Coordinates of C-alpha atoms and ligand atoms in Angstrom, one line a residue:
M1 CA -18.2 -12.4 1.3
C2 CA -18.2 -10.3 4.1
G3 CA -15.3 -10.9 6.4
I4 CA -15.1 -11.6 10.1
V5 CA -12.5 -11.2 12.6
G6 CA -12.5 -11.2 16.5
A7 CA -10.0 -11.5 19.4
V8 CA -9.7 -12.5 23.3
A9 CA -6.5 -11.3 24.4
Q10 CA -4.8 -9.8 27.4
R11 CA -4.1 -6.5 25.7
D12 CA -6.5 -3.9 23.7
V13 CA -7.9 -5.7 21.0
Q14 CA -9.1 -2.4 18.7
G15 CA -5.8 -2.5 16.6
I16 CA -6.2 -6.2 16.2
L17 CA -9.7 -6.3 14.9
L18 CA -8.6 -3.2 12.2
E19 CA -5.6 -4.8 11.1
G20 CA -7.7 -8.0 10.5
L21 CA -10.4 -6.1 8.7
H22 CA -8.0 -4.5 6.3
R23 CA -6.6 -7.8 5.5
L24 CA -10.1 -9.1 4.7
E25 CA -11.4 -6.1 2.7
Y26 CA -11.0 -7.7 -0.3
R27 CA -14.0 -9.8 0.8
G28 CA -16.4 -7.2 1.0
Y29 CA -16.1 -3.8 1.4
D30 CA -19.6 -1.8 1.5
S31 CA -19.6 -1.0 5.3
A32 CA -17.7 -2.2 8.2
G33 CA -18.0 -2.4 12.2
M34 CA -16.7 -3.6 15.3
A35 CA -18.0 -4.3 19.2
I36 CA -15.6 -4.2 22.0
L37 CA -16.5 -5.1 25.6
T38 CA -14.9 -2.0 27.3
P39 CA -13.1 -2.3 31.1
N40 CA -16.6 -1.0 32.6
G41 CA -18.4 -4.1 31.4
T42 CA -20.5 -2.4 28.1
V43 CA -20.2 -3.2 24.6
Q44 CA -19.2 -0.2 22.4
R45 CA -19.9 -0.4 19.0
Q46 CA -18.4 1.6 15.9
R47 CA -20.0 1.3 12.5
E48 CA -19.5 3.1 9.1
V49 CA -20.2 2.7 5.4
G50 CA -17.9 2.5 3.0
K51 CA -14.2 0.9 3.4
V52 CA -12.3 -0.1 6.4
S53 CA -10.6 3.1 6.2
A54 CA -13.6 5.1 7.0
L55 CA -14.3 3.1 10.2
A56 CA -10.7 3.7 10.9
D57 CA -11.0 7.2 11.0
L58 CA -14.1 6.9 13.2
I59 CA -11.8 5.0 15.5
E60 CA -8.9 7.0 15.7
A61 CA -11.4 9.9 16.7
S62 CA -13.0 7.7 19.2
P63 CA -10.7 4.6 20.1
I64 CA -12.4 1.9 22.2
K65 CA -10.3 0.1 24.9
G66 CA -11.2 -3.5 25.7
H67 CA -9.6 -7.1 25.7
S68 CA -12.4 -8.7 23.3
G69 CA -14.2 -7.9 20.3
I70 CA -15.7 -8.8 17.1
A71 CA -15.6 -7.1 13.5
H72 CA -16.8 -7.1 10.0
T73 CA -16.3 -5.9 6.6
R74 CA -19.9 -6.4 4.9
W75 CA -20.8 -7.5 1.3
A76 CA -24.6 -6.4 1.4
T77 CA -27.2 -9.3 1.0
H78 CA -29.7 -8.3 2.9
G79 CA -30.4 -4.8 2.6
R80 CA -28.4 -2.1 1.1
P81 CA -25.1 -0.9 2.1
S82 CA -26.0 1.7 5.2
V83 CA -24.7 2.0 8.9
L84 CA -28.0 0.4 10.1
N85 CA -27.3 -2.3 7.8
A86 CA -23.4 -2.8 9.2
H87 CA -22.6 -5.7 11.3
P88 CA -21.9 -5.9 14.5
H89 CA -25.6 -6.5 15.3
M90 CA -26.9 -6.2 18.8
S91 CA -29.7 -7.4 20.5
G92 CA -30.6 -4.6 23.3
D93 CA -27.0 -3.4 24.5
R94 CA -25.7 -6.5 26.0
L95 CA -25.0 -9.1 22.9
A96 CA -23.1 -8.5 19.7
V97 CA -23.2 -10.7 16.3
V98 CA -21.1 -11.0 13.0
H99 CA -22.3 -13.0 10.5
N100 CA -21.3 -14.2 7.1
G101 CA -23.9 -15.9 4.7
I102 CA -27.4 -15.9 4.6
I103 CA -30.2 -17.1 7.0
E104 CA -32.7 -18.3 4.9
N105 CA -35.8 -18.4 7.2
F106 CA -35.3 -14.9 8.8
Q107 CA -38.7 -13.5 8.0
P108 CA -40.7 -15.7 10.1
L109 CA -38.3 -15.7 12.8
R110 CA -37.8 -11.7 12.6
E111 CA -41.9 -11.3 12.6
E112 CA -42.2 -13.9 16.0
L113 CA -39.1 -12.1 17.6
A114 CA -40.6 -8.6 16.6
N115 CA -44.2 -9.7 18.0
E116 CA -42.7 -10.6 21.2
G117 CA -41.1 -6.8 21.8
Y118 CA -37.5 -7.3 20.0
D119 CA -36.5 -4.3 18.4
F120 CA -35.2 -4.4 14.8
T121 CA -33.2 -1.6 13.7
S122 CA -31.9 -3.3 10.4
E123 CA -32.9 -4.7 7.3
T124 CA -30.5 -7.6 7.8
D125 CA -31.1 -11.6 8.5
T126 CA -28.5 -10.8 11.0
E127 CA -30.4 -9.0 13.3
V128 CA -32.5 -12.1 13.7
V129 CA -29.7 -14.2 14.5
A130 CA -28.7 -11.6 17.6
H131 CA -32.2 -11.6 19.1
L132 CA -32.8 -15.3 18.8
I133 CA -29.6 -16.2 20.8
E134 CA -30.2 -13.5 23.6
R135 CA -33.7 -14.9 23.8
C136 CA -32.0 -18.2 24.2
Y137 CA -29.8 -17.0 26.6
R138 CA -32.3 -15.6 29.0
Q139 CA -34.1 -19.3 28.8
T140 CA -30.9 -20.9 29.1
G141 CA -28.4 -18.8 31.3
D142 CA -25.7 -20.6 29.7
F143 CA -23.9 -18.6 26.8
V144 CA -22.8 -22.0 24.6
A145 CA -25.8 -23.5 25.2
A146 CA -27.8 -20.4 23.8
V147 CA -25.9 -20.2 20.9
K148 CA -26.3 -23.9 20.2
K149 CA -30.2 -23.8 21.0
A150 CA -30.6 -20.8 18.7
L151 CA -28.9 -22.7 15.7
T152 CA -31.5 -25.3 16.3
Q153 CA -34.0 -22.5 14.8
I154 CA -32.3 -21.3 11.8
H155 CA -31.6 -22.6 8.6
G156 CA -29.0 -21.2 5.7
A157 CA -25.4 -20.9 5.5
Y158 CA -23.4 -18.9 8.2
A159 CA -20.4 -18.3 10.3
L160 CA -21.1 -16.6 13.4
A161 CA -19.1 -14.9 16.2
V162 CA -21.0 -13.8 19.4
M163 CA -19.9 -12.0 22.3
H164 CA -22.1 -10.9 25.3
A165 CA -21.5 -8.1 28.1
D166 CA -22.6 -10.8 30.8
E167 CA -20.0 -13.2 29.7
P168 CA -16.5 -11.2 29.5
G169 CA -13.6 -12.8 28.1
R170 CA -15.3 -15.2 25.9
L171 CA -16.5 -15.5 22.2
V172 CA -18.9 -17.9 20.8
V173 CA -18.2 -18.9 17.1
T174 CA -20.2 -21.5 14.6
R175 CA -19.9 -22.3 11.0
E176 CA -22.4 -23.9 8.8
G177 CA -21.8 -23.5 5.0
S178 CA -19.4 -20.7 5.4
P179 CA -15.5 -20.9 6.4
L180 CA -14.5 -19.7 10.4
V181 CA -10.9 -20.3 11.7
I182 CA -9.5 -20.0 15.0
G183 CA -6.1 -18.3 15.4
V184 CA -4.3 -20.2 18.4
G185 CA -1.9 -17.6 20.1
I186 CA -0.2 -17.4 23.4
G187 CA -2.2 -16.5 26.2
E188 CA -4.6 -14.8 23.7
N189 CA -6.9 -16.5 20.8
F190 CA -8.5 -15.2 17.8
I191 CA -11.4 -16.1 15.1
A192 CA -11.6 -14.8 11.6
S193 CA -13.4 -16.0 8.4
D194 CA -10.0 -16.2 6.5
Q195 CA -6.7 -17.0 8.3
L196 CA -5.2 -14.3 6.4
A197 CA -7.1 -11.5 8.5
L198 CA -4.8 -13.3 11.7
L199 CA -1.5 -13.4 10.2
S200 CA -0.1 -10.6 12.0
V201 CA -0.8 -12.1 15.4
T202 CA -0.4 -15.8 14.7
D203 CA 0.5 -18.6 12.4
R204 CA -1.3 -21.4 14.1
F205 CA -4.8 -22.4 13.1
I206 CA -7.6 -24.5 13.6
F207 CA -10.0 -24.8 10.8
L208 CA -13.7 -25.5 12.1
E209 CA -15.8 -28.1 10.8
E210 CA -19.3 -27.6 9.1
G211 CA -21.8 -27.5 12.5
D212 CA -19.4 -27.0 15.1
V213 CA -19.8 -24.7 17.9
A214 CA -16.5 -23.5 19.7
E215 CA -16.1 -21.2 22.6
I216 CA -12.9 -19.2 22.9
T217 CA -11.1 -17.4 25.7
Q218 CA -7.8 -16.1 26.3
D219 CA -6.5 -19.6 27.6
E220 CA -8.8 -21.9 26.1
I221 CA -10.4 -23.3 23.2
R222 CA -13.4 -25.4 23.4
I223 CA -15.2 -27.3 20.2
W224 CA -18.3 -29.2 19.8
D225 CA -19.1 -31.0 17.0
R226 CA -22.5 -31.2 15.1
D227 CA -23.4 -34.1 17.6
D228 CA -22.3 -31.9 20.6
T229 CA -19.5 -34.2 21.6
L230 CA -16.3 -32.2 22.6
V231 CA -13.8 -32.5 19.9
E232 CA -10.0 -31.9 19.4
R233 CA -9.0 -30.2 16.0
P234 CA -5.8 -30.2 14.6
V235 CA -3.8 -26.9 15.1
S236 CA -2.2 -26.5 11.3
R237 CA 0.7 -24.1 10.5
Y238 CA 0.1 -21.2 7.9
E239 CA 3.2 -21.7 5.4
H240 CA 3.4 -19.2 2.9
G241 CA 4.7 -16.6 4.5
V242 CA 3.4 -13.2 5.9
D243 CA 4.7 -11.0 3.1
A244 CA 2.5 -13.0 0.7
V245 CA -0.2 -10.5 2.0
D246 CA 1.9 -7.3 1.2
K247 CA 1.5 -5.5 -1.9
G248 CA 5.3 -4.9 -1.5
E249 CA 6.4 -2.4 -4.2
Y250 CA 3.8 -2.8 -6.4
R251 CA 0.8 -0.3 -6.6
H252 CA -2.1 -3.1 -6.5
F253 CA -2.0 -6.7 -5.3
M254 CA -3.5 -7.3 -8.9
L255 CA -0.2 -6.2 -10.7
K256 CA 1.6 -7.9 -7.8
E257 CA -0.1 -11.3 -8.3
I258 CA 0.3 -11.0 -12.0
H259 CA 4.1 -10.4 -11.6
E260 CA 4.1 -13.5 -9.2
Q261 CA 3.2 -16.1 -12.0
P262 CA 6.5 -17.2 -12.7
R263 CA 7.3 -18.3 -9.5
V264 CA 3.8 -19.8 -8.7
I265 CA 3.6 -21.9 -12.0
K266 CA 7.2 -23.1 -11.0
A267 CA 5.9 -23.8 -7.4
T268 CA 2.8 -25.5 -8.7
L269 CA 5.2 -27.9 -10.9
E270 CA 7.5 -28.5 -7.9
G271 CA 7.6 -32.1 -7.1
R272 CA 5.1 -33.1 -9.5
L273 CA 7.8 -33.8 -12.7
T274 CA 10.9 -35.8 -13.4
D275 CA 12.7 -35.4 -16.6
S276 CA 10.1 -36.9 -18.7
R277 CA 6.9 -37.5 -16.9
V278 CA 4.2 -36.2 -14.7
L279 CA 4.3 -37.8 -11.1
E280 CA 0.6 -39.3 -10.8
Q281 CA 1.2 -39.3 -7.2
A282 CA 0.9 -35.7 -7.2
L283 CA -3.0 -36.7 -7.4
G284 CA -2.7 -38.7 -4.3
T285 CA -1.1 -42.4 -3.5
D286 CA -4.3 -44.2 -5.2
A287 CA -4.6 -41.9 -8.0
G288 CA -3.2 -44.4 -10.6
A289 CA -6.0 -47.3 -9.9
L290 CA -8.8 -44.4 -9.9
L291 CA -7.6 -43.0 -13.4
E292 CA -7.5 -45.9 -15.1
N293 CA -11.2 -46.4 -14.6
V294 CA -12.3 -43.4 -15.5
R295 CA -14.4 -42.9 -18.6
H296 CA -15.9 -39.2 -18.5
V297 CA -15.0 -36.4 -16.4
Q298 CA -17.4 -33.8 -15.1
I299 CA -16.1 -30.3 -14.3
V300 CA -17.9 -28.1 -12.2
A301 CA -16.8 -24.3 -11.4
C302 CA -17.5 -20.9 -11.4
G303 CA -16.3 -17.6 -12.9
T304 CA -12.4 -17.7 -13.8
S305 CA -12.3 -21.3 -12.4
Y306 CA -15.2 -22.4 -15.0
H307 CA -12.5 -21.0 -17.7
A308 CA -9.8 -23.0 -16.6
G309 CA -12.1 -25.9 -16.7
M310 CA -13.3 -25.1 -20.3
V311 CA -9.5 -25.1 -21.3
A312 CA -9.2 -28.6 -19.6
R313 CA -11.8 -30.1 -21.6
Y314 CA -9.7 -29.4 -24.8
W315 CA -7.0 -30.9 -23.0
I316 CA -8.8 -34.1 -22.0
E317 CA -10.4 -34.7 -25.1
E318 CA -7.4 -34.3 -27.1
L319 CA -4.6 -36.2 -24.9
A320 CA -7.0 -38.7 -23.1
G321 CA -9.7 -39.1 -25.8
I322 CA -12.3 -39.3 -22.6
P323 CA -15.5 -37.1 -22.8
C324 CA -15.3 -34.0 -20.8
S325 CA -18.4 -32.0 -19.8
V326 CA -18.2 -28.5 -18.2
E327 CA -20.6 -26.5 -16.6
V328 CA -21.0 -23.5 -14.3
A329 CA -21.7 -24.8 -10.7
S330 CA -24.9 -22.4 -10.4
E331 CA -26.6 -24.3 -13.8
Y332 CA -25.3 -27.4 -12.2
R333 CA -26.8 -27.9 -9.0
Y334 CA -30.3 -26.9 -10.3
R335 CA -30.9 -29.2 -12.9
K336 CA -31.1 -33.1 -13.3
H337 CA -28.1 -34.6 -14.9
V338 CA -27.3 -38.0 -16.0
V339 CA -24.1 -39.5 -14.4
Q340 CA -22.5 -41.6 -17.1
P341 CA -20.9 -44.6 -15.4
D342 CA -17.2 -44.3 -13.9
T343 CA -17.2 -40.4 -14.3
L344 CA -14.9 -38.4 -12.1
F345 CA -16.3 -35.0 -10.8
L346 CA -13.8 -32.4 -10.8
T347 CA -14.1 -28.9 -9.1
I348 CA -11.9 -26.0 -9.6
S349 CA -12.0 -23.2 -7.1
Q350 CA -9.7 -20.8 -5.9
S351 CA -10.9 -20.1 -2.4
G352 CA -12.5 -23.5 -1.8
E353 CA -15.5 -21.9 -0.4
T354 CA -17.5 -20.7 -3.2
A355 CA -21.1 -21.8 -2.3
D356 CA -22.2 -23.4 -5.9
T357 CA -19.3 -25.2 -6.0
L358 CA -19.5 -26.8 -2.9
A359 CA -23.2 -27.5 -3.2
A360 CA -22.6 -29.3 -6.5
L361 CA -19.7 -31.3 -5.0
R362 CA -22.1 -32.1 -2.2
M363 CA -24.7 -33.1 -4.4
A364 CA -22.5 -35.0 -6.8
K365 CA -21.1 -37.1 -3.7
K366 CA -24.6 -38.6 -3.7
D367 CA -24.6 -39.2 -7.2
G368 CA -22.6 -42.1 -7.9
F369 CA -19.4 -40.4 -9.5
L370 CA -16.8 -42.2 -9.1
A371 CA -15.0 -39.8 -7.4
A372 CA -14.4 -36.2 -6.1
L373 CA -11.2 -34.4 -7.7
A374 CA -10.5 -30.8 -6.3
I375 CA -8.2 -28.4 -7.8
C376 CA -8.0 -25.4 -5.1
N377 CA -5.6 -23.0 -4.0
V378 CA -6.3 -23.0 -0.3
P379 CA -5.4 -25.7 2.0
G380 CA -7.8 -26.7 4.5
S381 CA -10.8 -24.9 2.6
S382 CA -14.3 -26.6 2.7
L383 CA -13.7 -28.2 -1.1
V384 CA -10.4 -29.7 0.0
R385 CA -11.7 -31.3 2.9
E386 CA -14.6 -32.7 1.4
S387 CA -13.1 -34.1 -1.9
D388 CA -11.4 -37.3 -2.2
L389 CA -8.5 -36.3 -4.2
V390 CA -6.9 -32.9 -4.3
V391 CA -4.4 -31.1 -6.6
M392 CA -3.3 -28.0 -4.6
T393 CA -2.2 -25.0 -6.9
Q394 CA 0.8 -22.9 -5.2
A395 CA -0.5 -19.6 -6.3
G396 CA -0.3 -18.4 -2.4
P397 CA -2.8 -15.8 -1.0
E398 CA -4.6 -13.9 -4.0
I399 CA -5.8 -10.5 -2.5
G400 CA -6.8 -8.7 -5.6
V401 CA -10.7 -9.7 -6.4
A402 CA -9.7 -10.2 -10.2
S403 CA -8.3 -14.0 -10.1
T404 CA -5.0 -13.9 -12.1
K405 CA -2.1 -16.1 -10.8
A406 CA -4.8 -18.5 -9.4
F407 CA -6.3 -18.9 -12.9
T408 CA -3.1 -19.6 -14.5
T409 CA -1.8 -22.0 -11.8
Q410 CA -5.2 -23.8 -11.9
L411 CA -4.3 -24.4 -15.5
I412 CA -0.6 -25.9 -14.8
A413 CA -2.6 -28.2 -12.2
L414 CA -5.3 -29.2 -14.7
M415 CA -2.3 -30.1 -17.2
L416 CA -0.6 -32.1 -14.8
F417 CA -3.8 -34.1 -14.1
T418 CA -4.6 -34.5 -17.9
V419 CA -1.4 -36.1 -18.7
A420 CA -1.8 -38.3 -15.7
L421 CA -5.1 -39.4 -16.7
A422 CA -4.0 -39.4 -20.3
R423 CA -1.2 -41.8 -19.9
H424 CA -3.6 -44.5 -18.5
H425 CA -5.7 -43.8 -21.8
G426 CA -2.8 -44.3 -24.8
L427 CA -1.1 -40.6 -24.2
P428 CA 2.4 -41.5 -26.2
A429 CA 5.3 -41.1 -24.0
E430 CA 7.3 -38.9 -26.5
L431 CA 4.5 -36.4 -26.4
E432 CA 4.4 -36.6 -22.1
A433 CA 8.0 -35.5 -22.5
D434 CA 7.5 -33.0 -25.1
I435 CA 4.8 -31.5 -22.3
V436 CA 6.9 -32.0 -19.3
R437 CA 9.8 -30.2 -21.0
E438 CA 7.6 -27.2 -21.9
L439 CA 6.1 -27.0 -18.7
R440 CA 9.7 -26.5 -17.4
M441 CA 10.2 -23.8 -19.9
L442 CA 6.8 -21.8 -19.4
P443 CA 7.9 -19.7 -16.2
G444 CA 10.5 -18.3 -18.1
K445 CA 8.0 -17.5 -21.4
V446 CA 5.7 -15.9 -18.8
Q447 CA 8.6 -13.7 -17.6
D448 CA 9.1 -12.5 -21.0
V449 CA 5.7 -11.9 -21.3
L450 CA 5.7 -9.8 -18.6
S451 CA 8.4 -7.6 -19.9
L452 CA 6.0 -6.6 -22.5
D453 CA 4.4 -4.6 -19.9
G454 CA 5.3 -1.1 -21.0
S455 CA 3.8 -1.8 -24.7
I456 CA 0.7 -3.4 -23.2
E457 CA 0.2 -0.3 -21.1
T458 CA 0.8 2.1 -24.4
M459 CA -2.0 -0.3 -26.1
A460 CA -4.4 0.2 -23.0
R461 CA -4.6 4.1 -23.7
H462 CA -6.8 2.9 -27.1
F463 CA -9.5 1.5 -24.5
V464 CA -9.9 4.3 -21.9
E465 CA -12.6 6.1 -24.0
K466 CA -14.3 2.7 -25.0
S467 CA -17.5 1.8 -23.5
H468 CA -17.7 -2.0 -25.3
S469 CA -14.9 -4.9 -26.6
L470 CA -15.1 -8.0 -28.4
F471 CA -12.7 -10.7 -27.8
L472 CA -12.1 -13.4 -30.1
G473 CA -10.0 -16.9 -29.8
R474 CA -10.4 -20.3 -31.4
G475 CA -10.0 -23.7 -30.0
S476 CA -8.7 -24.0 -26.4
L477 CA -8.0 -19.8 -26.7
Y478 CA -11.6 -19.2 -27.1
P479 CA -11.7 -19.8 -23.2
V480 CA -8.6 -17.3 -22.8
A481 CA -10.6 -14.8 -24.7
M482 CA -13.7 -15.2 -22.1
E483 CA -11.2 -14.9 -19.4
G484 CA -10.0 -11.8 -21.2
A485 CA -13.5 -10.4 -21.4
L486 CA -14.3 -11.0 -17.8
K487 CA -11.0 -9.5 -16.7
L488 CA -11.7 -6.3 -18.6
K489 CA -15.2 -6.0 -17.3
E490 CA -14.8 -6.4 -13.8
I491 CA -12.2 -4.1 -13.1
S492 CA -12.5 -1.4 -16.0
Y493 CA -16.3 -1.7 -16.2
I494 CA -15.8 -1.6 -19.7
H495 CA -18.6 -4.1 -21.6
A496 CA -16.7 -7.0 -22.7
E497 CA -17.6 -9.8 -24.7
A498 CA -16.2 -13.3 -25.9
Y499 CA -17.0 -15.3 -28.8
P500 CA -15.2 -18.2 -30.8
A501 CA -14.1 -16.4 -34.0
G502 CA -15.7 -18.6 -36.1
E503 CA -19.1 -17.3 -34.5
L504 CA -18.6 -13.5 -35.6
K505 CA -20.4 -13.6 -38.9
H506 CA -23.6 -15.5 -37.0
G507 CA -24.5 -12.0 -35.4
P508 CA -21.6 -10.3 -33.4
L509 CA -20.2 -8.9 -36.4
A510 CA -22.9 -6.8 -36.7
L511 CA -21.5 -4.8 -33.3
V512 CA -18.6 -4.1 -35.5
D513 CA -17.5 -0.5 -36.3
S514 CA -14.6 1.9 -35.7
E515 CA -15.9 2.3 -31.9
M516 CA -15.5 -1.3 -31.3
P517 CA -12.0 -2.7 -30.2
V518 CA -11.6 -6.4 -31.2
I519 CA -8.8 -8.2 -29.1
T520 CA -7.6 -11.8 -30.5
V521 CA -5.5 -14.2 -28.6
A522 CA -3.9 -16.1 -32.2
P523 CA -0.8 -18.3 -31.5
N524 CA 0.7 -20.0 -34.8
N525 CA -1.6 -23.0 -34.5
E526 CA -3.8 -25.2 -36.9
L527 CA -6.5 -22.6 -36.8
L528 CA -4.6 -19.5 -37.5
D529 CA -5.9 -19.3 -41.1
K530 CA -9.5 -19.7 -40.1
L531 CA -8.6 -16.9 -37.7
K532 CA -7.0 -14.4 -39.8
S533 CA -10.2 -14.8 -42.5
N534 CA -12.3 -13.8 -39.3
L535 CA -9.7 -10.8 -38.3
Q536 CA -10.3 -9.7 -42.3
E537 CA -14.1 -9.8 -41.6
V538 CA -13.3 -7.4 -38.6
R539 CA -11.1 -5.1 -40.5
A540 CA -13.5 -4.7 -43.5
R541 CA -16.0 -3.3 -41.1
G542 CA -13.8 -0.7 -39.8
G543 CA -12.9 -2.4 -36.5
E544 CA -9.9 -1.8 -34.7
L545 CA -7.3 -4.8 -34.0
F546 CA -5.4 -5.8 -31.1
V547 CA -3.4 -8.8 -31.9
F548 CA -1.8 -11.0 -29.4
T549 CA 0.6 -13.9 -31.5
D550 CA 4.0 -15.1 -32.0
Q551 CA 6.5 -13.8 -34.9
H552 CA 5.7 -16.9 -37.1
A553 CA 2.2 -16.4 -37.0
S554 CA 2.8 -13.4 -39.7
L555 CA 0.2 -11.1 -38.6
H556 CA 1.7 -7.5 -38.9
E557 CA 1.2 -4.0 -37.7
E558 CA -0.9 -1.9 -40.3
E559 CA -3.6 0.9 -39.9
G560 CA -6.0 -0.5 -37.8
V561 CA -4.1 -3.4 -36.4
H562 CA -2.1 -3.4 -33.1
V563 CA 0.2 -6.7 -32.9
M564 CA 2.0 -7.7 -30.1
S565 CA 4.1 -10.7 -30.5
L566 CA 4.5 -13.0 -27.3
P567 CA 7.3 -16.1 -27.1
E568 CA 6.7 -19.0 -29.4
V569 CA 5.1 -21.6 -26.9
H570 CA 3.7 -25.3 -27.2
N571 CA 0.2 -25.3 -28.7
L572 CA -1.1 -27.0 -25.7
L573 CA 0.5 -24.4 -23.5
A574 CA -0.7 -21.4 -25.4
P575 CA -3.9 -20.8 -23.1
I576 CA -1.9 -20.3 -20.2
L577 CA 1.0 -18.1 -21.8
Y578 CA -1.7 -15.9 -23.8
T579 CA -3.6 -15.1 -20.5
V580 CA -0.9 -13.1 -19.3
P581 CA -1.2 -9.9 -21.5
L582 CA -4.6 -9.9 -21.3
Q583 CA -4.5 -9.7 -17.7
L584 CA -1.8 -6.9 -18.1
L585 CA -4.3 -5.3 -20.7
S586 CA -7.3 -5.3 -18.2
Y587 CA -5.2 -3.9 -15.1
H588 CA -3.6 -1.0 -17.3
V589 CA -7.0 0.2 -18.6
A590 CA -8.6 -0.1 -15.3
V591 CA -5.6 2.1 -14.1
L592 CA -6.0 4.7 -16.8
K593 CA -9.7 4.6 -16.2
G594 CA -9.0 5.2 -12.2
T595 CA -11.0 2.5 -11.2
D596 CA -10.8 0.5 -7.7
V597 CA -8.4 -2.1 -9.2
D598 CA -8.3 -4.4 -6.2
Q599 CA -11.5 -4.0 -4.7
P600 CA -14.1 -3.4 -8.0
R601 CA -17.8 -2.4 -7.4
N602 CA -20.1 -4.7 -6.6
L603 CA -17.6 -7.8 -6.4
A604 CA -16.3 -9.8 -3.4
K605 CA -13.4 -12.2 -3.6
S606 CA -14.9 -15.3 -2.0
V607 CA -18.2 -15.9 -2.7
T608 CA -19.8 -17.7 0.0
V609 CA -23.4 -16.9 -0.5
E610 CA -25.4 -18.5 -3.4
Ligands
F6R701 C1 -13.1 -13.4 -11.2 C2 -13.0 -14.5 -10.3 C3 -14.4 -15.1 -10.1 C4 -14.2 -16.1 -9.3 C5 -15.3 -17.2 -9.0 C6 -15.1 -18.4 -8.6 O1 -11.9 -12.6 -11.6 O2 -12.2 -14.3 -9.4 O3 -15.2 -15.3 -11.2 O4 -13.4 -16.7 -10.4 O5 -16.2 -16.1 -8.2 O6 -14.4 -18.4 -7.4 P1 -13.4 -19.5 -6.8 O7 -12.2 -19.8 -7.6 O8 -12.8 -19.2 -5.2 O9 -14.3 -20.8 -6.6

């Protein structure tokens, strides 16, 4: 949510900040702003409601010169999207702050500061931080000390970047519960909430730890940890290549990311398989001893990542014979739960910064779990740093708000984990070899599904005028139906619900008429016959069916039944392959409806607030 970027350089920073905001826009896009310290010693601020391009127009009309500045793209939490609520927020005309996250105790602080005469012009919690730091600056006369002192008075989750007209060429930044990286340049340094924002200016990054405070100048980066000790943090290089964040030949990031799946699935498998086995070391050098002891798996995640966890439950129970529970993080973290002995805590997250998932992990670490394993796509993210074991997906940056390649690579990582676990719990070597062979063939099969793009686009036309839809699946394809429904609703705004097909007659069948398209994922597996009777129930009520299946399933086109045949695939891997046409379907429906595919309304890519 929200994006922060900042720079201290020998050149004008306006272009760097604007480019950074464009790259961060996927995180929040209801308003944007920047503040730059001009050569005559004043802070100049520009803010605008809407997308970053609206701010860019404003800045093009009246450019701001200056060598240090901070900028922000917002996803509203406190206060509606408006110019007054847009960041940066200022105290007087000297101090400017940008903020990601939430200040929980902002209300009493606001009253206190207002009583002292500080002027509030917005509804945000951030403005409190600006005044608080300014008050501390007046008390201490030291910029870094002022920020540190202010931090002792605020509670919540935040990443902050602060500049002051009396402290030219310096930014002070901090993080607690919200990510912040420092981009290391030559004679210039940068900060951002996500390294992607800075890839046009550097590929070297320092990831701040929770509670760190840092002072950034052109030539120096000084970092203090939570205990106020001056510390060195490692500098790491970004390795994905800059083109990973360009749309290239594609109209939308989402389409590009869907089409990248054969390559990123291959990358996620790379170095983790022999001819017939999954390399256990892919989970970490000591993984073997740990997996041997696992008696239960608790999976916690949100949204699409939660759906990946739901698929994994079928795999873990089937292949390892180990009980597995799956829960959304926002529920898990707020209830009392019983931890079975020898339970592995498994989190799944594309960003590694999702507030609820992180909070659940932190809670789990005190709850006596055997260990915490994370499946994650962002190296250096909080989840990765705080887990005992990590399996990185190799999806590369995912910019489209609707998760696609992150999901399928999560499933690959989860399958690798499941096989490694199951080997310690009686998985026959022949079955493991079968799975490995099928995994190797999967990128090619996904490529074949992508070649159905044109037919799926034609199918999408049936949905443009619809307001509702139903997705059905059985077994491990039920979470795939849920994922398909989530994709359709989030980017095309068509109401979509997913049901295990067997539940149809227990209620949702009442919704079915000729206006209700029913989408089904129906590979040729042991549940197919049961699914076919569910589909008859839909047809009998005049419901129009859209069936993704394979040629051996003997489901045929007829009046009101649209059938799309996918390549044959091993039952265990069907959830991965059958996800892809549903992604394409929702993409094309959204394009036909003219919605903003990459940045759907009300959503943000990385949900770093509760
Ligand atoms: C939907 C989507 C979200 C995320 C969810 C968790 O397309 O992307 O549902 O899956 O916000 O995010 P991560 O995986 O970053 O923890």
